[in-house]
XYZ file of C-alpha atoms in Angstrom:
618
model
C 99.308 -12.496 21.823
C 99.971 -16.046 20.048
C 101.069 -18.422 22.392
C 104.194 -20.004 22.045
C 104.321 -23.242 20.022
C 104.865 -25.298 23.393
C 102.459 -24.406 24.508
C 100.046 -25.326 21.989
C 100.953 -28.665 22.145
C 100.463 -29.289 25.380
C 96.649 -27.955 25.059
C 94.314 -30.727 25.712
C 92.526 -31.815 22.857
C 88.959 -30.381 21.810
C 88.399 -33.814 20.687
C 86.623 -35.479 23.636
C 84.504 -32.622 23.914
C 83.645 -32.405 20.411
C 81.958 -35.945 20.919
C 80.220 -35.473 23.705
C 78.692 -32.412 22.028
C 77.308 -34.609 18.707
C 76.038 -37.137 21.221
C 73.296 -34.987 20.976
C 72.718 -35.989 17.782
C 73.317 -39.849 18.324
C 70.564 -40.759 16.654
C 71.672 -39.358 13.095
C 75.156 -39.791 13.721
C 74.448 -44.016 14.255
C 72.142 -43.817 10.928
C 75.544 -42.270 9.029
C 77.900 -44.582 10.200
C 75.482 -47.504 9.550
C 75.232 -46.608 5.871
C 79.086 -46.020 5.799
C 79.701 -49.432 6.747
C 76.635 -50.791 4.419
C 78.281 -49.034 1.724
C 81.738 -50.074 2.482
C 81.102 -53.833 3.114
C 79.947 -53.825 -0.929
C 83.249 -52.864 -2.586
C 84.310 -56.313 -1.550
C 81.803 -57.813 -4.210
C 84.378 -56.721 -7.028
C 87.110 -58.174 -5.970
C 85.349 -61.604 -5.086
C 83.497 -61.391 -8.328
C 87.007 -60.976 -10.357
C 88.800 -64.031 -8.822
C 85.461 -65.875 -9.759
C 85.835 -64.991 -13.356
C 89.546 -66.111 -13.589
C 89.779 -68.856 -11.325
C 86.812 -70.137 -12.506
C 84.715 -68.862 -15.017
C 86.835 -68.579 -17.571
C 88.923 -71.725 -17.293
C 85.964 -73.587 -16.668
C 84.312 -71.725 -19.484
C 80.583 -71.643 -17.796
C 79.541 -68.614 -19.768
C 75.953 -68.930 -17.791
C 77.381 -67.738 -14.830
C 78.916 -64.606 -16.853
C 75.257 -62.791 -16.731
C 74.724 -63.687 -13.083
C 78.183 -62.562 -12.011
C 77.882 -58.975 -13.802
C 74.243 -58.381 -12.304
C 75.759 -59.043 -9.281
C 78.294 -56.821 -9.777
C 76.450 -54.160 -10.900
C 73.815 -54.563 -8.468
C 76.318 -53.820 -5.637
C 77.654 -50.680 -7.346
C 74.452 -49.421 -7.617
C 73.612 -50.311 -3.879
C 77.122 -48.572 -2.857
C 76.256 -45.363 -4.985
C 72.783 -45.287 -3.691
C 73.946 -45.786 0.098
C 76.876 -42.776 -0.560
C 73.998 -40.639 -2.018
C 72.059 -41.196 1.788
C 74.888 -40.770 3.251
C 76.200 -37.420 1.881
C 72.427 -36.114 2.673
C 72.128 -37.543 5.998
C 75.811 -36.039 6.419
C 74.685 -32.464 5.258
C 71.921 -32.761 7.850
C 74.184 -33.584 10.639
C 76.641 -30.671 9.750
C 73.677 -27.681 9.496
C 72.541 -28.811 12.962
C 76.226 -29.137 14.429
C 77.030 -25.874 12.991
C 73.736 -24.462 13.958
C 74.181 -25.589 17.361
C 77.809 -24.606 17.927
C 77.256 -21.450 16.211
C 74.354 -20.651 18.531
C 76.389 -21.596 22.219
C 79.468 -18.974 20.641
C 77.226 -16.173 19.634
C 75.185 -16.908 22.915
C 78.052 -16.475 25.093
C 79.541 -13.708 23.284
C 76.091 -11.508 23.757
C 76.605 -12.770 27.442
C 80.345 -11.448 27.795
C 80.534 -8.542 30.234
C 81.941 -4.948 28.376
C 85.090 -5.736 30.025
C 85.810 -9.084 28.110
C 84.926 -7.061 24.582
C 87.165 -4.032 25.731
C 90.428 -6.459 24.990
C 88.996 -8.222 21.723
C 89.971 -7.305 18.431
C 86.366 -7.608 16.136
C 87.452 -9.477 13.177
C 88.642 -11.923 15.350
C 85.306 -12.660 16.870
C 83.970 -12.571 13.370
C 86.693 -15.070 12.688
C 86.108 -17.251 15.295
C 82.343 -17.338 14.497
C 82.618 -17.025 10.814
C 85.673 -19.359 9.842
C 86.326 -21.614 12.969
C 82.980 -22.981 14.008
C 82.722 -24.220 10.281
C 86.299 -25.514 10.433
C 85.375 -27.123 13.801
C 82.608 -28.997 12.385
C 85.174 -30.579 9.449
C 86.671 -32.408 12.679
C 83.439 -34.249 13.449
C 81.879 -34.162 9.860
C 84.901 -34.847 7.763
C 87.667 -35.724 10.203
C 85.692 -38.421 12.334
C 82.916 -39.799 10.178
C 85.178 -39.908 7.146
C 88.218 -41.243 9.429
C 86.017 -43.993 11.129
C 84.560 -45.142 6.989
C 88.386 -45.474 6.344
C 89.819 -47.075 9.340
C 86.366 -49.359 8.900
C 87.170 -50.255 5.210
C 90.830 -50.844 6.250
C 89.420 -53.371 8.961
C 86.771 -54.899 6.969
C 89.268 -55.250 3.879
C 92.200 -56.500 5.763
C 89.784 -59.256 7.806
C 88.992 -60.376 3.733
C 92.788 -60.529 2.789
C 94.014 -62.543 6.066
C 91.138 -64.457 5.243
C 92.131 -65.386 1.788
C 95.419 -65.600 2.266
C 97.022 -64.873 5.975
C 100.430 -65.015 5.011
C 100.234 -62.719 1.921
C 97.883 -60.445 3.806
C 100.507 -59.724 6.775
C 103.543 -59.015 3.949
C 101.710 -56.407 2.263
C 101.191 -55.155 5.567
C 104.198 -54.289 6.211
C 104.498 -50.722 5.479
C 101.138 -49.613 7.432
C 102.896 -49.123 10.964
C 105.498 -46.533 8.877
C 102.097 -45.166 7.577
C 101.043 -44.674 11.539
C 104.261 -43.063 12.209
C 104.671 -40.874 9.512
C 100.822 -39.844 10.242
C 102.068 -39.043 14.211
C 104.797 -36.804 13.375
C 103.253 -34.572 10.805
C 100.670 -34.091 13.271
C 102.971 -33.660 16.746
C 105.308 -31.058 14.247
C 102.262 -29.326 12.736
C 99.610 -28.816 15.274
C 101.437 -25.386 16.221
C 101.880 -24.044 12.743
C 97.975 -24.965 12.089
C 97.324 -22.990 15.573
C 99.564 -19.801 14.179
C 97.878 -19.971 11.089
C 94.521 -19.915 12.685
C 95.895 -16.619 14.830
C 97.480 -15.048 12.096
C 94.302 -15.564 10.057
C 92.180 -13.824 12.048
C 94.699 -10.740 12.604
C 94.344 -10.517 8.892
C 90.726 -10.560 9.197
C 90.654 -8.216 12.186
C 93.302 -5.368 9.988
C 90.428 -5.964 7.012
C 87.551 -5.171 9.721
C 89.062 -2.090 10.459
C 89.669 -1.147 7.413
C 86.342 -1.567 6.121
C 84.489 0.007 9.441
C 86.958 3.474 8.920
C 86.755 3.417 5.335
C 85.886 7.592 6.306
C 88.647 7.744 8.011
C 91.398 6.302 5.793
C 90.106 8.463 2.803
C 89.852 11.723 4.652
C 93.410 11.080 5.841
C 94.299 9.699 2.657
C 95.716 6.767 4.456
C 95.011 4.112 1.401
C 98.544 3.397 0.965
C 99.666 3.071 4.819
C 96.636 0.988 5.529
C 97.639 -1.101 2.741
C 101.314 -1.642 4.019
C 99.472 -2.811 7.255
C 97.597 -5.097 5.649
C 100.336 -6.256 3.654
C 102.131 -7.246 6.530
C 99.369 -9.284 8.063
C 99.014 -10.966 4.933
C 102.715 -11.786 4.985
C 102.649 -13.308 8.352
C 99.405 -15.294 7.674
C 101.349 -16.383 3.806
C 104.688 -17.511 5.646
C 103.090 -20.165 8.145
C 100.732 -21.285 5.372
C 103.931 -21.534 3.264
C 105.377 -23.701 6.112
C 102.092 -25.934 6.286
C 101.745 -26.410 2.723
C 105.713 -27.603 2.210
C 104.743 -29.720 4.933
C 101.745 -31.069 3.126
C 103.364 -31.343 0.188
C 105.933 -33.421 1.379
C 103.684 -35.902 3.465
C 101.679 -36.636 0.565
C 103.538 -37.655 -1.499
C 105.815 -39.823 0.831
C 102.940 -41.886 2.796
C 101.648 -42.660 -1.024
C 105.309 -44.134 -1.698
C 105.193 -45.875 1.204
C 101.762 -47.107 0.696
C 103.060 -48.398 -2.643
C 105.082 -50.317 -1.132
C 102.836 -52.656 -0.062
C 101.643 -53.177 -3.695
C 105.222 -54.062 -5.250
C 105.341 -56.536 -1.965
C 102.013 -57.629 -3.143
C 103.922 -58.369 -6.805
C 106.770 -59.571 -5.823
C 106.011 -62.015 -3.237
C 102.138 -63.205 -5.068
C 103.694 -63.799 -8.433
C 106.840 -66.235 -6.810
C 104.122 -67.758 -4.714
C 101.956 -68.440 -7.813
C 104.933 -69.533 -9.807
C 105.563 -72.068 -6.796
C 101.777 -73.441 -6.143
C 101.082 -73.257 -9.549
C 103.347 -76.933 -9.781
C 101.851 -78.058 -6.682
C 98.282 -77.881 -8.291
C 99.136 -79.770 -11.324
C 99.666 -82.132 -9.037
C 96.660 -82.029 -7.258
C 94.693 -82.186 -10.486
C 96.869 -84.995 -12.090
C 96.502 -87.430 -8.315
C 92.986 -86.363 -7.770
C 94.089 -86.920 -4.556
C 90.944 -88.779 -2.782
C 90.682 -86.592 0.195
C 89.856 -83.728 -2.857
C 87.680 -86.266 -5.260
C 85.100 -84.481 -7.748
C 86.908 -80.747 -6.855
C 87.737 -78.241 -9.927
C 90.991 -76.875 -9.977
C 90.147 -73.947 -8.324
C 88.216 -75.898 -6.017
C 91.668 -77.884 -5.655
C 93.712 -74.723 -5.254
C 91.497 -73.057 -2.863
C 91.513 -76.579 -0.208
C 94.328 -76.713 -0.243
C 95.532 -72.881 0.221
C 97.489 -72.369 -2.734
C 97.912 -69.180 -4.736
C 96.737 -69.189 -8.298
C 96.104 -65.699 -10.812
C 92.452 -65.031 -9.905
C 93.155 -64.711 -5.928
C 96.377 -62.916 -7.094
C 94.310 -60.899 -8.820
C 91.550 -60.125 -6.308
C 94.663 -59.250 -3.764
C 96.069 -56.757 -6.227
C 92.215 -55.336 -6.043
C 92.061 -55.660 -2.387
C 95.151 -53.853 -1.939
C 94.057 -50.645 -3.638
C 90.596 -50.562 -1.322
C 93.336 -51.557 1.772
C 95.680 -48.455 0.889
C 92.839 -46.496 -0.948
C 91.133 -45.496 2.425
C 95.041 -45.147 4.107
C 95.767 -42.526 1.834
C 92.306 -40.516 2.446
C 93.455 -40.916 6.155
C 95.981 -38.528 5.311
C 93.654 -35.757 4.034
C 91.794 -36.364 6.572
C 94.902 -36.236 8.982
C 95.576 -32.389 7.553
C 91.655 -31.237 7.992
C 91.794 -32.250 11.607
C 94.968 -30.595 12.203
C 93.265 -27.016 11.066
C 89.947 -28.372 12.973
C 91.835 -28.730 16.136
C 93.592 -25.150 15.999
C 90.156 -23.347 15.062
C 88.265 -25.589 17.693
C 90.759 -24.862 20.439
C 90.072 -20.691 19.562
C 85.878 -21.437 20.010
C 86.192 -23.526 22.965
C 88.699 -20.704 24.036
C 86.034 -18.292 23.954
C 83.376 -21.157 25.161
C 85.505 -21.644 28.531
C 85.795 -18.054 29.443
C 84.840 -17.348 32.566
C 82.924 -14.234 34.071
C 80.095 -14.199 31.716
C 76.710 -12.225 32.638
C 74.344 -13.949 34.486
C 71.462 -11.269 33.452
C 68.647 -13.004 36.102
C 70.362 -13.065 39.150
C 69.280 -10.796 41.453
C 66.117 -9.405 42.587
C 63.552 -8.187 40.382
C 63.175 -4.331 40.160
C 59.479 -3.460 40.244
C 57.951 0.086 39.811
C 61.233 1.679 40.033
C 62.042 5.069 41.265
C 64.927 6.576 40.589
C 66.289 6.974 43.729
C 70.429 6.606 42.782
C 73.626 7.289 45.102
C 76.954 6.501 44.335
C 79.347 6.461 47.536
C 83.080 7.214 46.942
C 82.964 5.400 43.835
C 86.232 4.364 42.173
C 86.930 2.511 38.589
C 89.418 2.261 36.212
C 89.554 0.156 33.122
C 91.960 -2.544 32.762
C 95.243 -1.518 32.591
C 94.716 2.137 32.834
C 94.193 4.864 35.702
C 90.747 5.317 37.272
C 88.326 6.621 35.421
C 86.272 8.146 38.106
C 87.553 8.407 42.116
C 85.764 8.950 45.171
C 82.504 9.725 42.847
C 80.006 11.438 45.174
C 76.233 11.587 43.243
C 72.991 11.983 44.491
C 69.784 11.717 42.220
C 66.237 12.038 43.995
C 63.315 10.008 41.963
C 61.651 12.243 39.221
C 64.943 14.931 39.396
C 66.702 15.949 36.009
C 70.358 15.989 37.050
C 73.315 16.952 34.329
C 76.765 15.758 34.681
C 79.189 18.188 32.667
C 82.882 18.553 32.059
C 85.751 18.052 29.879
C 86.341 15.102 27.849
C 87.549 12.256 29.449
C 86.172 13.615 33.011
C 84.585 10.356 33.781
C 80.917 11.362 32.370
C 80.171 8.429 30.381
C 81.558 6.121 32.555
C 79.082 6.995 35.430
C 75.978 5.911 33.219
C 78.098 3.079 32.334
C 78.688 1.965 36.339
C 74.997 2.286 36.952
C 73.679 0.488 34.149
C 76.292 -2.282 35.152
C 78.133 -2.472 31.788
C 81.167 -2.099 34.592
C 80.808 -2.807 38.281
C 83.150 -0.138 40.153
C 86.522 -1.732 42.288
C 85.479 0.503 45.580
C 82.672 1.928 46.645
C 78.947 1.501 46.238
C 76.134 2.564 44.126
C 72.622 1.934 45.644
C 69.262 2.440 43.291
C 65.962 3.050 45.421
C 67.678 2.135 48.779
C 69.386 -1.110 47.595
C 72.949 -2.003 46.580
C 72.847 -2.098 42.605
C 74.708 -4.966 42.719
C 71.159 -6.755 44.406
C 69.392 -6.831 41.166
C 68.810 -9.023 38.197
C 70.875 -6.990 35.580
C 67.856 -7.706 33.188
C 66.023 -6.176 35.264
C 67.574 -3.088 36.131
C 68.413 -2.516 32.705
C 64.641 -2.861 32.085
C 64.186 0.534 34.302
C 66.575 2.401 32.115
C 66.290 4.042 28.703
C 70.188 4.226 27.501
C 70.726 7.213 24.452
C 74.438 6.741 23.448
C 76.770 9.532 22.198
C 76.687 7.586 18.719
C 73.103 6.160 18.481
C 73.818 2.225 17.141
C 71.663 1.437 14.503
C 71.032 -2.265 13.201
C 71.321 -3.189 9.416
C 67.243 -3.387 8.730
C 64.502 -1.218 8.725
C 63.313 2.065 11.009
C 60.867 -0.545 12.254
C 63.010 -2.646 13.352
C 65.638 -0.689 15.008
C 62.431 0.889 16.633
C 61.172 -2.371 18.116
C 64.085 -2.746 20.361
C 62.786 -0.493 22.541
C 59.772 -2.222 22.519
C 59.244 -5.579 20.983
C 55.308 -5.395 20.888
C 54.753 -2.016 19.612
C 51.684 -0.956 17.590
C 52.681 1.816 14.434
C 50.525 4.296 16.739
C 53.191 3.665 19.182
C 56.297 4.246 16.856
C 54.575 6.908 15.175
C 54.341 8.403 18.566
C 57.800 7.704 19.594
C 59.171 9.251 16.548
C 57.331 12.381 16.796
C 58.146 12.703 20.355
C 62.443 12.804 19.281
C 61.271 14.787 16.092
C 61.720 12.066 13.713
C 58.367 11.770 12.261
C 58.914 14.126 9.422
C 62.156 12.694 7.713
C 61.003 9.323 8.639
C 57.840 10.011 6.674
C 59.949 11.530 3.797
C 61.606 7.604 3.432
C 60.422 5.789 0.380
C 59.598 2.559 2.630
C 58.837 4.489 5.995
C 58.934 2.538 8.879
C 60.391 -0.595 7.064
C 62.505 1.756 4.590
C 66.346 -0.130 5.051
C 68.918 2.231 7.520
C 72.079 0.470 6.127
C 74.698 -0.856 7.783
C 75.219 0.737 11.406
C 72.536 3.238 9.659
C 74.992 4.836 7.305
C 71.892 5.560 4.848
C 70.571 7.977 7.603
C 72.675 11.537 8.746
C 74.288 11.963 11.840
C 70.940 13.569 13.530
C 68.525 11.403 12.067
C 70.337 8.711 13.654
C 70.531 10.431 16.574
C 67.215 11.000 16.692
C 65.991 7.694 15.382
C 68.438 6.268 19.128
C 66.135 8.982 21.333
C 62.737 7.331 19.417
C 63.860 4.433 20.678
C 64.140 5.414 24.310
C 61.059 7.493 24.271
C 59.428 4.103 22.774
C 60.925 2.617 25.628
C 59.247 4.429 28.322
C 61.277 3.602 31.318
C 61.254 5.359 34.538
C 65.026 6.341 34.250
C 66.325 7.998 30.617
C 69.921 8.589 30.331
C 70.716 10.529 27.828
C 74.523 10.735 26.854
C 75.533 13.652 24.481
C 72.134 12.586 22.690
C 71.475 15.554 21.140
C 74.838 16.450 20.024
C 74.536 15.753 16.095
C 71.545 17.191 16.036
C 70.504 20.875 14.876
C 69.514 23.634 16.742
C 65.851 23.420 15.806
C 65.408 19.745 16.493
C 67.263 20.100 19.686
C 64.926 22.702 20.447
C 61.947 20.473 20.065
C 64.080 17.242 21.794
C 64.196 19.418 24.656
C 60.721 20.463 24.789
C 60.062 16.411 24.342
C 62.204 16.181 27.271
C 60.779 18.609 29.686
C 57.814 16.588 29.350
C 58.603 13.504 29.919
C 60.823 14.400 32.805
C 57.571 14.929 34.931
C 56.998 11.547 35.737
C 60.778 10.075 35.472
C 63.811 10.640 36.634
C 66.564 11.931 33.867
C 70.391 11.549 33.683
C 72.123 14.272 30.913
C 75.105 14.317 29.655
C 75.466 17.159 27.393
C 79.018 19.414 26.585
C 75.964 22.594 25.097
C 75.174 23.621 28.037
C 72.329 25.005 26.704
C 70.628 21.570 27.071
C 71.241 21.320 31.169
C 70.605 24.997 32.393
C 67.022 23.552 33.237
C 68.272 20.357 35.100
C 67.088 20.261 38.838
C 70.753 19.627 39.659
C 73.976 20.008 37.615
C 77.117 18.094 38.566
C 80.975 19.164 37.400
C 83.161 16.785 36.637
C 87.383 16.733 36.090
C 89.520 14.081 35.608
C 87.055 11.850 37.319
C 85.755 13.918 40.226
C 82.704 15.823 41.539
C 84.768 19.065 41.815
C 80.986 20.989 42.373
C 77.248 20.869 42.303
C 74.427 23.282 42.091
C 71.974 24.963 39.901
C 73.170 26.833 36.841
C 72.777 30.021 38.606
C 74.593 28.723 41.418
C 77.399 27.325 39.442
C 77.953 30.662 37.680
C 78.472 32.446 40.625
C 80.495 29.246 42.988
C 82.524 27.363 40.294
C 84.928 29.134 37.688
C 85.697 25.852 36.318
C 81.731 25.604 35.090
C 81.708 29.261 34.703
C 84.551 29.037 31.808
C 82.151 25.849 30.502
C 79.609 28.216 30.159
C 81.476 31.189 28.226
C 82.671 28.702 26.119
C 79.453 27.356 25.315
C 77.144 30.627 25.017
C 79.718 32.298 23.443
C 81.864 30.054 21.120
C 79.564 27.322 20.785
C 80.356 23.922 22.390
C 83.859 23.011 22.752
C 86.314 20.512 24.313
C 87.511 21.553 27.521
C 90.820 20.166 28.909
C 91.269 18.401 31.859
């Protein structure tokens, strides 16, 4: 839910912390602001060079000097251009490492995020916040601050010039900038919320688009195109009517700070030409007296003793003026690019300050694990919602093949979700080879399992590579191996590329069961002492379950092995099978035992020799 706009104000600033984070890269961040105020410091030579030409120069008609005034010139245009050139490079440098760096501390704590934190996220907006606002969050530091600190420098280094030529002058056309100031505090104070809705109704847009892309299926087979669309429509309104509200905005502040701006200019007019009208008398005078204080002075020498205005240093003002204002008005687009930064730096440092993260290497180390696993009365319910499982009784023994069967929604795949610690249970205990689960290193115990899901996740790149998550160092013996083992080898083989032919996105190049298969390669490649397998045979066929299951029965010998399977075809050989229903052990046993003790797994069974697998109800 968006915050209310109060609120947003009120939200401390990302600001601070934005500059202690590019104090890591002081070193660059000194060498760009050191040619920003190189470069800036040299469109004073203009200015000076122009009253030169028409206070002097010309009137004085010393056409030698005209050569060494327009090398001069010339020379520091050339030395600005050349310094703006470093500058944009060094500044592109700075920005790939800030973004690399911010980039890399979001996605880093987003991998670290428990399942709990991901369970209430919407997954465009993650992709938002890493896609859209760490760039925008950058602008503050590479736009926002090192363009804003060259502007406020020019303004300071210009205005020193003009109080310098001409202190009186200088503070008239003055006059406007503290209107300037407070037109540039109100925009932001009556903005900042509508940037920070824009932001959230951004990424809801993004979010509706994510889902429409990921259940493109879905929406065709339901012929859903247009009611998706009218979803996404609305989105798009609500993201189009604050953006209308920031751009009126915009459009107004513009153009009024540039009015006001020009105001200093017609000051600059108005009050320059009277004064040169005035002084311009006072100088004849000078020049007719030769008064002996100012002996063997030009005119302009004259003029400039004795503080008087004349055309050239009108002139150079007028100049001045439009490098005082010019950097003002850039202020201003800088003013609206810091208003966006803040709202999208605010949603990563959001994400940055969440608490609760995983701490994977905390613990103790699992070594040469067993398989030993109890879970004591264990209850746990997702947020917001009845428990899942309550007063969950289970006892594995090391090397056993145990199946846990029942209805949908019985509180299967949660249990291989408490004990790989995705979750950790609200009451209760589980215990793994005589210790508290909650005693290891979660890197560790995870280590000790291989994890088959009911929809086997495959990466955008090659078989190889989806392979080597099981194991990083594998040899092609080894995948070979592991592929033949889940009876993959043969369609893998049939693939143009083999091992590094491409799966597709979330391996939509691949069928159901050679997906399925390709997810039980991987935890055969795996090799650790405990497999779970959830429903990980269920989109395959008959004949390649058949062989799974002889792949199975093997490598059960030497490990212990968790099913979850609604054929119960695939469990009538498991050690011990355990009945689930609405998040209880309601029975345990043997197959033979169950037949005979529990009608619940009895009508299981009909269903699935019989009818074929289907969903039982609670």
């Amino acid at each position: 839910m968006t915050p209310p706009a109060d609120t947003a104000v009120q939200t401390p600033s990302p600001l601070p912390r934005l500059l202690i984070f590019a104090r890591a890269h002081w070193r660059i961040a000194t060498l760009q602001l050191s040619l920003a105020v190189l470069g800036t410091s040299l469109v004073l030579v203009f200015p000076g060079v122009t009253q030169w030409f028409i206070d002097d120069i010309i009137p004085q008609r010393r056409s030698a000097m005209i050569p060494w005034a327009v090398g001069m010139t010339l020379l520091a245009f050339l030395g600005r251009e050349f310094l703006f050139y470093l500058r944009t490079r060094v500044n592109s440098v700075f920005e790939q490492r800030m973004i690399f760096d911010l980039r890399g501390q979001l996605h880093r704590k987003i991998a670290h995020m428990p399942m709990a934190w991901f369970d209430n996220q919407s997954t465009g907006d993650i992709l938002t916040r890493m896609a859209d606002d760490v760039p925008a969050t950058q602008r503050i530091i590479l736009e926002g601050i090192e363009q804003g600190v060259t502007a406020v420098m020019q303004v300071l280094i210009v205005g020193t010039v003009m109080v310098m030529t001409n202190s009186a002058l200088a503070l008239v056309i003055m006059l406007p900038t503290p209107l300037l100031a407070a037109g540039g505090w109100i925009y932001n104070r009556l903005l900042s919320p509508r940037a920070k809705l824009a932001r959230e109704a951004s990424s809801g847009m993004n979010a509706m688009l994510f889902d429409t892309i990921a259940g493109i299926r879905q929406i065709k087979s339901y012929t859903f195109e247009n009611e998706q669309q009218a979803h996404f429509n609305a989105s798009s309104t609500r993201l189009q009517t604050v953006q209308k509200q920031l751009m009126a905005a915009a459009a107004l502040y513009g153009p009024l700070m540039s009015f006001i701006g020009s105001l200093g200019l017609v000051l600059l007019l108005a009050v320059g030409a009277a004064w040169c009208i005035r002084d311009a008398a006072a100088l004849a005078e000078l020049v007719k007296g030769q008064m002996n204080v100012l002996d063997g002075l030009s005119p302009p020498q004259l003029a400039e003793a004795a503080g008087l205005m004349t055309p050239g240093k009108l002139t150079k003002f007028m100049l001045l003026i439009g490098l005082f204002y010019e950097p003002i008005t850039r202020l201003h687009g800088v003013n609206q690019t810091m208003l966006g930064g803040m709202a999208s730096a605010r949603r990563v440092f959001a994400v940055l300050d969440e608490g609760g993260d995983e701490n994977l290497d905390v613990g103790e180390m699992l070594h040469d694990a067993q398989g030993d696993i109890v879970f004591d009365d264990v209850t746990f319910a997702y947020s917001g919602r009845s428990p899942a499982v309550s007063g969950l009784h289970l006892r594995i023994h090391p090397r056993q093949t145990v199946a846990i069967v029942g209805g949908t929604g019985s509180g299967k795949s949660t249990t291989f979700q408490l004990l790989a610690r995705f979750y950790d249970p609200q009451s209760g205990s589980i215990s793994f080879d005589g210790k508290r689960l909650t005693s290891y290193a979660k890197a560790s115990l995870r280590d000790a399992l291989g994890y088959v899901t009911q929809d086997a996740f495959l990466f955008a790149g090659s078989v190889r590579d989806n392979l080597l998550l099981g194991k990083p160092t594998a040899t092609d013996v080894e995948l070979w191996d592991a592929l033949r083992q889940a009876c993959a080898e043969d369609f893998v083989q049939r693939l143009a590329g083999g091992l590094d032919e491409s799966v597709g996105e979330r391996g939509m190049r691949l069928s159901g069961g050679e997906r399925q298969r390709l997810g039980m390669a991987r935890a055969f490649l795996k090799n650790a002492p405990v497999l779970m397998l959830d429903e990980a045979t269920s989109a395959v066929d008959t004949k390649s379950e058949h062989l799974i299951q002889k792949a199975i029965t093997k490598l059960r010998q030497n490990r212990t092995c968790l099913i979850i399977a609604h054929r119960l075809s695939t469990v009538v050989t498991a050690d011990q099978i355990y009945v689930m229903k609405q998040g209880e052990v309601i029975a345990h046993g043997t197959h033979t035992e169950l037949i005979e003790s529990c009608p619940y797994y009895a009508e299981l069974a009909a269903l699935a020799f019989e009818t074929g697998p289907k969903q039982v109800a609670h």
